[in-house]
Amino acid sequence: MRVEANRRDFLRWLATAGAGLAAAGVAPAVFAQEAAAAGTDVVVVSGVTVVDGTDGPARPDAAVVLVGDRIAWVGPAAGVPRCGSARVVDGRGRYLVPGLWDMHTHGIDYEQVWPPLFLANGVTGIREMQGYDENRVTRDKIARGELLGPRVVLASSIIDGPVSLLGPPVTQVANAEEARAAVRTAVAQRSDFVKVYFYLPKDAFAAIADECRRHGLPFAGHWPYRVRVLDAAQAGQRSFEHLFGLPIATSSRRDEFLARLDATPFDPKAPRDFFNLARELDRRAAQAYDPAAAARHFAGLNAFGSRLSPTFAVNRVISRPVSAYANDPRNKYIPREIRDFWADRLPLFAPATSDEIAQQEAYFHARLRLVGEAHRAGVGILGGTDCQNPYVYPGFSLHDELGFLVEAGLTPRRALQAVTRDAATFLGRADTAGTITPGKVADLVLLDADPLADIGAVRRIDTVVTAGRVLDRAALDRLLADAEAAANRPAAAANARSVRLPVHGCC
């Protein structure tokens, strides 16, 4: 029988047991003393199977001790003394994984809807892919603890060329000088990275890359059509979103299709025409996959350390007829103004005729296979959804994305790592997040089934821990209920977004 310890003795045991908090810059003994004095919360997840996000085996009958917002100890459940003041979470028969990251999102400033939906689905961190005043405010509220929500890594304003598919608040630049000024603005706004877009002029893209290097700011985003993908990677673009350009780059018809794009101007009177052409050429290129071209392209991405963010969740939506998602039960969590926008915009992309539906189905599965090939070649894969675009749901759709990654050829372990360990590494947070390791942040998800046996287990959530705060199943259900209620109130009351802002996703 384990010995009952008082709070101070329990924390002293943590320090003696090698709590690992030195990794967080805190000496264990000092931490234990300060935690005891401050009354810091102690949580023990006991008897659980730990799937820690590393390449190591799952650890059954383990315990994870949290002190405040940090993981303090991981080890055998039998080794943890009882402490009457600690909150004990029963992990028997359950599986503990690191908190999930959605690496491509929009709309966090829908404060009463998006943040609770993310957390209720185990998403404790997001990469928000377009920065503007409203979501910078939301990011800061979460960081200060004024709003319960996931950690936010926030982009700059999207930077595009003088012709763009987007309206305000996109930043449009026509030359190198304007591009450099846009990067400096991003720095002043405390952006975590710069987001680049399709129609950037070549000289403006080069200036963004150089100015980002000067300021030590990473940049990522869409394939800039006037720049070859590997040239963009060499210049420092860290991720390429949505697989745009990947079928062309790995096709036997690469040079033919790139020459056609190079010869086609961006038409300010019909800016979508170029995008539609590029997407159609991508679709045709997927039918002419060239293993040798692919090997060269994947080797180049690896050499420059660039990742692919497939966002299969959104790509799946636009490969199916408009009616496919009209009755999705998750629509009840989405404000009416966004659902109306989805119904208006999706017909621009979705197939309508039987031939178009068959073509888009084949195109989607070709991209699944392509990501599998990239993964087997060692290319880093990020798991993102592009939520806020039509029928891509905050939190819920990351579970869909994990299923698509497994369908593409990743094992369940590798798919899970893509949204935990690998996401943290990509974001420069490997020392503080992404795995269940002493000293790292206490962002965790307790599952009722084994995600290494079936990635669908990520949907079976019992408890979420976000920055040390424990949300049990009842609390998660309340988050969902509150989000549903907020989504169905009038738009002015349902979100904090300014009504002037016509942003519903960037892609």
XYZ file of C-alpha atoms in Angstrom:
507
model
C 0.000 0.000 0.000
C 1.364 3.384 -0.968
C 2.153 5.869 1.775
C -0.029 8.972 2.149
C 2.053 12.147 1.811
C 1.163 15.712 2.659
C 1.516 18.361 -0.026
C 4.985 19.527 0.931
C 6.293 15.968 1.235
C 4.746 15.092 -2.113
C 6.491 17.997 -3.829
C 9.726 17.127 -2.050
C 9.338 13.602 -3.445
C 8.956 15.105 -6.910
C 12.216 16.990 -6.578
C 14.027 13.954 -5.198
C 12.606 11.722 -7.923
C 14.162 13.954 -10.560
C 11.134 15.888 -11.724
C 12.975 17.073 -14.809
C 11.931 20.662 -14.325
C 15.454 21.798 -15.041
C 14.407 21.383 -18.671
C 12.029 24.275 -18.070
C 14.780 26.357 -16.483
C 13.660 25.646 -12.902
C 15.711 23.656 -10.393
C 13.504 20.823 -9.016
C 14.191 21.540 -5.342
C 13.506 25.250 -5.766
C 10.388 24.430 -7.792
C 9.054 22.133 -5.072
C 9.602 24.741 -2.391
C 7.998 27.554 -4.418
C 5.095 25.367 -5.536
C 4.347 24.376 -1.941
C 4.402 28.009 -0.850
C 2.242 29.189 -3.755
C -0.335 26.444 -3.463
C 0.211 25.409 -7.085
C -2.278 22.795 -8.252
C -1.060 19.212 -8.435
C -2.760 16.752 -10.793
C -1.941 13.047 -11.107
C -3.135 11.050 -14.123
C -2.850 7.529 -12.774
C -2.880 4.020 -14.233
C -2.844 5.303 -17.812
C -1.097 4.047 -20.950
C 1.174 6.898 -22.033
C 1.625 7.440 -25.788
C 4.158 10.186 -25.344
C 4.655 11.401 -28.931
C 8.193 10.039 -29.227
C 9.294 6.955 -31.148
C 9.351 4.933 -27.916
C 6.769 2.276 -27.080
C 3.549 3.045 -25.260
C 3.947 2.777 -21.477
C 1.089 0.969 -19.727
C 0.121 1.437 -16.070
C 1.959 4.741 -15.902
C 1.386 7.989 -14.060
C 1.904 11.580 -15.143
C 2.199 14.252 -12.459
C 1.357 17.850 -13.346
C 2.303 20.793 -11.177
C 0.701 24.006 -12.329
C 1.001 24.273 -16.086
C 3.947 21.853 -16.409
C 4.526 18.127 -16.581
C 6.590 17.345 -13.494
C 7.040 13.573 -13.581
C 6.321 10.565 -15.803
C 6.839 7.014 -14.590
C 5.245 3.850 -13.177
C 1.946 4.439 -11.411
C 3.123 2.316 -8.494
C 5.945 4.760 -7.818
C 3.753 7.775 -7.035
C 2.910 8.389 -3.354
C -0.637 9.358 -2.491
C -1.238 13.037 -1.817
C -4.606 14.027 -0.448
C -4.396 17.536 -1.921
C -3.681 16.335 -5.465
C -6.436 15.925 -8.041
C -6.336 12.361 -9.333
C -7.573 11.596 -12.846
C -8.323 7.896 -13.312
C -6.493 6.782 -16.446
C -7.118 3.053 -16.132
C -8.041 1.576 -19.497
C -7.288 4.888 -21.195
C -4.503 6.395 -23.315
C -2.759 9.715 -22.748
C -1.384 11.653 -25.734
C 0.096 15.135 -26.091
C -2.281 17.976 -26.901
C -3.015 18.237 -30.626
C -2.001 21.105 -32.923
C -4.045 22.190 -35.943
C -1.371 23.719 -38.146
C -3.664 25.632 -40.508
C -6.665 27.471 -39.058
C -8.699 30.661 -39.394
C -11.254 32.445 -37.240
C -10.020 32.207 -33.649
C -11.617 35.621 -33.021
C -15.040 33.981 -33.104
C -14.324 33.863 -29.390
C -17.467 32.183 -28.106
C -17.410 29.425 -30.727
C -13.972 28.588 -32.122
C -11.852 28.325 -28.911
C -14.273 25.972 -27.118
C -14.657 23.792 -30.222
C -10.889 23.407 -30.487
C -10.450 22.456 -26.827
C -13.443 20.107 -26.796
C -11.707 18.180 -29.589
C -8.304 18.012 -27.894
C -6.742 20.784 -29.983
C -4.630 22.723 -27.494
C -2.594 24.668 -30.062
C -3.212 26.224 -33.469
C -1.296 27.970 -36.231
C -3.634 30.798 -37.279
C -2.808 31.590 -40.897
C -3.870 35.223 -41.261
C -3.242 38.011 -38.793
C -5.461 41.078 -38.352
C -6.440 43.327 -35.454
C -9.321 41.201 -34.163
C -7.483 37.904 -33.874
C -4.391 39.555 -32.448
C -6.652 40.719 -29.617
C -7.982 37.182 -29.162
C -4.469 35.698 -29.148
C -3.454 38.091 -26.398
C -6.561 37.358 -24.318
C -5.756 33.641 -24.401
C -2.104 34.277 -23.549
C -3.097 36.410 -20.542
C -5.540 33.795 -19.293
C -8.596 36.002 -19.880
C -10.101 33.608 -22.440
C -9.995 29.815 -22.390
C -8.601 28.637 -25.701
C -5.729 26.917 -27.492
C -2.247 28.348 -27.738
C -2.092 30.574 -30.836
C 0.830 30.925 -33.238
C -0.285 33.825 -35.419
C 0.668 34.809 -38.952
C 1.149 38.251 -40.349
C -1.397 39.774 -42.627
C -1.392 37.714 -45.818
C 1.066 39.340 -48.224
C 0.069 39.095 -51.895
C 0.734 40.937 -55.123
C -1.100 43.922 -56.609
C -3.535 41.421 -58.145
C -5.093 39.157 -55.527
C -7.928 36.725 -54.964
C -8.471 38.336 -51.571
C -9.845 41.613 -50.320
C -9.025 43.513 -47.125
C -7.244 42.993 -44.809
C -4.774 41.294 -47.186
C -1.584 43.336 -47.679
C -0.880 43.878 -51.379
C 2.651 44.740 -52.507
C 3.847 45.623 -55.989
C 7.613 45.722 -55.513
C 10.515 44.898 -53.234
C 10.288 48.113 -51.225
C 6.624 47.540 -50.369
C 7.337 43.898 -49.560
C 10.066 44.840 -47.074
C 7.748 47.351 -45.432
C 5.091 44.632 -45.058
C 7.566 42.392 -43.226
C 8.565 45.237 -40.920
C 4.896 45.784 -40.125
C 4.569 42.086 -39.308
C 7.459 42.402 -36.874
C 5.892 45.455 -35.234
C 2.601 43.545 -34.835
C 4.385 40.666 -33.058
C 3.542 38.181 -35.788
C 5.039 34.753 -35.265
C 5.670 34.294 -38.988
C 4.943 35.901 -42.347
C 2.285 34.420 -44.627
C 2.960 34.600 -48.381
C 0.355 34.127 -51.074
C -0.161 33.142 -54.710
C 0.300 36.271 -56.817
C 3.446 37.815 -55.343
C 5.821 39.244 -57.957
C 9.159 37.474 -58.024
C 11.139 40.480 -56.772
C 8.667 41.056 -53.955
C 8.944 37.426 -52.856
C 12.757 37.676 -52.826
C 12.534 40.846 -50.735
C 10.187 39.164 -48.232
C 12.619 36.256 -47.882
C 15.560 38.598 -47.337
C 13.744 40.883 -44.904
C 12.505 37.882 -42.906
C 16.101 36.676 -42.606
C 17.153 40.112 -41.374
C 14.543 40.001 -38.616
C 14.823 36.306 -37.787
C 11.176 35.782 -38.726
C 10.105 32.577 -40.527
C 7.768 32.689 -43.510
C 5.371 30.131 -44.931
C 2.235 29.893 -47.010
C 0.999 29.195 -50.505
C 3.073 28.444 -53.573
C 3.954 31.853 -55.117
C 3.221 31.046 -58.752
C 6.053 33.172 -60.177
C 8.657 31.259 -58.152
C 9.596 27.599 -58.521
C 8.701 25.620 -55.402
C 12.273 24.515 -54.701
C 13.543 28.062 -55.266
C 11.013 29.237 -52.683
C 12.158 26.483 -50.323
C 15.795 27.457 -50.809
C 14.866 31.066 -50.062
C 13.478 29.915 -46.723
C 9.769 29.175 -47.180
C 9.189 26.725 -44.351
C 5.877 25.178 -45.347
C 3.765 24.859 -48.472
C 0.030 24.752 -47.865
C -2.695 22.685 -49.562
C -0.348 20.797 -51.959
C -0.656 23.549 -54.574
C 2.016 22.909 -57.212
C 3.098 19.539 -55.844
C 1.448 17.471 -58.614
C 3.066 19.706 -61.251
C 6.495 19.516 -59.602
C 6.355 15.695 -59.556
C 4.943 15.251 -63.061
C 6.487 14.251 -66.370
C 4.700 17.335 -67.771
C 6.230 19.742 -65.264
C 8.107 21.948 -67.722
C 5.142 22.161 -70.094
C 2.727 23.228 -67.374
C 5.121 25.654 -65.699
C 5.836 27.314 -69.048
C 2.124 27.804 -69.584
C 1.716 29.389 -66.164
C 4.745 31.618 -66.746
C 3.212 32.867 -70.008
C -0.179 33.631 -68.443
C -0.627 37.061 -66.809
C -2.595 37.728 -63.653
C -5.730 39.486 -64.877
C -6.900 42.174 -62.411
C -10.377 42.056 -63.972
C -10.669 38.284 -63.499
C -8.116 37.288 -60.839
C -9.612 33.849 -60.274
C -8.936 32.769 -63.857
C -5.246 32.150 -63.182
C -6.003 30.200 -60.010
C -8.510 28.038 -61.876
C -5.952 27.369 -64.625
C -3.249 26.437 -62.112
C -5.601 24.090 -60.278
C -6.676 22.392 -63.504
C -3.038 21.942 -64.590
C -2.297 20.484 -61.143
C -5.132 18.012 -61.649
C -3.817 16.960 -65.057
C -0.281 16.724 -63.694
C -1.453 14.275 -61.044
C -2.307 11.885 -63.874
C 1.295 11.980 -65.111
C 3.220 11.229 -61.924
C 6.944 10.758 -62.581
C 8.816 8.874 -59.807
C 12.164 10.326 -60.872
C 10.864 13.903 -60.856
C 9.208 13.240 -57.516
C 12.409 11.876 -56.004
C 14.302 14.996 -57.080
C 11.597 17.272 -55.711
C 11.329 15.484 -52.381
C 15.109 15.506 -52.013
C 15.066 19.251 -52.565
C 12.381 19.833 -49.934
C 14.381 17.718 -47.502
C 17.586 19.576 -48.253
C 15.973 22.916 -47.453
C 13.915 21.645 -44.509
C 10.528 22.660 -45.943
C 7.349 20.850 -44.919
C 4.093 20.019 -46.655
C 0.772 20.935 -45.083
C -1.754 18.939 -47.137
C -4.970 20.221 -45.494
C -6.864 17.212 -46.803
C -9.913 18.310 -44.824
C -10.535 21.291 -47.084
C -9.338 19.502 -50.215
C -11.866 16.768 -49.541
C -14.717 19.257 -49.296
C -13.944 20.893 -52.635
C -13.632 17.505 -54.337
C -17.250 16.582 -53.579
C -20.637 17.980 -54.695
C -22.066 21.011 -52.904
C -24.769 18.902 -51.283
C -22.362 16.479 -49.576
C -22.082 18.465 -46.326
C -25.393 20.314 -46.167
C -26.727 18.008 -43.450
C -23.508 17.481 -41.505
C -24.446 17.414 -37.785
C -21.465 19.631 -36.992
C -23.161 22.537 -38.787
C -25.048 23.273 -35.555
C -21.826 24.701 -34.113
C -21.293 27.157 -36.975
C -22.789 30.675 -36.940
C -25.424 31.332 -39.577
C -23.366 34.064 -41.268
C -20.567 31.567 -41.908
C -22.906 28.828 -43.092
C -24.465 31.314 -45.523
C -20.999 32.241 -46.739
C -20.124 28.583 -47.224
C -23.258 27.957 -49.249
C -22.407 30.952 -51.423
C -18.708 30.195 -51.988
C -18.468 26.429 -52.272
C -20.082 26.306 -55.756
C -17.039 28.197 -57.067
C -14.924 25.093 -56.414
C -17.101 22.027 -56.042
C -17.727 19.634 -58.961
C -21.237 19.565 -60.360
C -21.472 17.123 -63.264
C -20.821 13.384 -63.005
C -17.621 13.800 -65.032
C -16.380 16.599 -62.773
C -17.168 14.581 -59.669
C -15.220 11.584 -61.017
C -12.281 13.827 -61.981
C -12.119 15.476 -58.571
C -12.420 12.147 -56.775
C -9.449 10.814 -58.740
C -7.525 14.052 -58.130
C -8.082 13.831 -54.363
C -6.883 10.231 -54.180
C -3.875 11.052 -56.352
C -2.867 13.678 -53.796
C -3.295 11.167 -50.986
C -0.860 8.867 -52.783
C 1.493 11.782 -53.442
C 1.679 12.677 -49.754
C 2.354 9.035 -48.962
C 5.272 9.092 -51.391
C 6.557 12.341 -49.892
C 6.338 10.901 -46.382
C 8.217 7.754 -47.396
C 10.876 10.001 -48.937
C 11.323 11.706 -45.564
C 9.484 14.969 -46.252
C 8.016 16.485 -43.099
C 4.215 16.506 -42.995
C 2.129 18.941 -40.954
C -1.469 18.277 -39.966
C -3.745 21.221 -40.667
C -7.351 21.638 -41.741
C -7.989 25.168 -43.102
C -11.012 25.465 -40.834
C -13.457 28.275 -41.499
C -13.418 27.428 -45.165
C -16.593 25.602 -46.262
C -17.507 22.647 -44.031
C -14.128 22.510 -42.314
C -14.917 22.601 -38.606
C -12.735 23.856 -35.735
C -11.396 20.882 -33.797
C -13.585 18.217 -35.383
C -11.868 18.428 -38.761
C -8.423 17.745 -37.300
C -9.714 14.264 -36.458
C -10.719 13.964 -40.129
C -7.257 15.155 -41.162
C -5.559 12.483 -39.075
C -7.681 9.849 -40.801
C -6.675 11.189 -44.204
C -2.977 11.134 -43.242
C -3.303 7.470 -42.331
C -5.160 6.816 -45.576
C -2.259 8.516 -47.374
C 0.168 6.006 -45.883
C 1.330 7.354 -42.526
C 1.050 4.958 -39.614
C -1.243 6.072 -36.792
C 1.866 6.868 -34.720
C 3.339 9.061 -37.444
C 0.025 10.797 -38.078
C -0.283 11.553 -34.365
C 3.295 12.832 -34.270
C 2.516 15.156 -37.189
C 0.108 17.082 -34.938
C 2.115 16.813 -31.708
C 5.896 16.346 -31.680
C 6.550 17.385 -35.284
C 4.272 20.412 -35.025
C 6.118 21.614 -31.924
C 9.482 21.072 -33.594
C 8.385 23.013 -36.678
C 7.232 25.887 -34.481
C 10.509 26.012 -32.557
C 8.842 24.666 -29.403
C 10.447 21.238 -29.181
C 11.936 22.072 -25.767
C 8.586 23.009 -24.249
C 5.815 21.148 -26.094
C 4.850 18.237 -28.321
C 5.664 15.227 -26.129
C 4.747 13.995 -22.660
C 8.065 14.809 -21.051
C 8.925 16.345 -17.658
C 9.376 20.101 -17.900
C 7.082 20.542 -20.895
C 3.720 22.272 -20.899
C 0.784 20.351 -19.473
C -1.241 20.056 -22.698
C -2.668 16.531 -22.816
C -5.587 14.498 -24.158
C -6.951 11.407 -22.398
C -8.559 8.952 -24.837
C -10.876 5.999 -24.279
C -9.146 3.869 -26.950
C -5.677 3.245 -28.384
C -4.770 5.722 -31.161
C -1.826 3.559 -32.253
C -4.246 0.759 -33.110
C -6.846 3.021 -34.735
C -6.303 6.738 -35.349
C -10.070 7.160 -35.014
C -9.536 6.839 -31.251
C -8.640 10.555 -31.193
C -12.380 11.233 -31.395
C -13.025 9.324 -28.153
C -11.956 11.994 -25.683
C -12.440 11.614 -21.943
C -10.428 14.573 -20.630
C -8.393 17.478 -22.025
C -5.674 19.263 -20.079
C -4.766 22.706 -21.407
C -1.934 24.584 -19.695
C -2.559 22.436 -16.627
C -6.297 23.103 -16.492
C -8.278 19.857 -16.397
C -11.437 19.668 -18.512
C -13.251 16.409 -17.841
C -15.975 14.969 -20.056
C -18.690 17.002 -18.358
C -16.680 20.206 -18.839
C -16.043 19.363 -22.497
C -19.752 18.753 -23.046
C -20.469 22.164 -21.523
C -17.989 23.754 -23.932
C -19.789 22.148 -26.854
C -23.198 23.203 -25.573
C -22.026 26.769 -25.007
C -20.484 26.926 -28.483
C -23.699 25.658 -30.052
C -25.738 28.239 -28.163
C -23.366 31.043 -29.182
C -23.415 29.964 -32.815
C -27.182 30.190 -32.883
C -27.447 33.664 -31.361
C -27.605 36.749 -33.636
C -24.300 37.455 -35.325
C -23.558 40.611 -33.342
C -23.712 38.646 -30.081
C -22.112 35.443 -31.321
C -18.613 36.700 -32.032
C -16.168 39.477 -31.308
C -15.311 40.109 -34.939
C -15.913 43.514 -36.417
C -18.782 43.412 -38.908
C -16.606 45.329 -41.374
C -14.187 42.430 -41.746
C -14.927 40.169 -44.745
C -12.576 37.377 -43.752
C -13.817 33.811 -43.823
C -10.587 31.930 -44.505
C -7.804 32.565 -46.948
C -7.876 29.580 -49.214
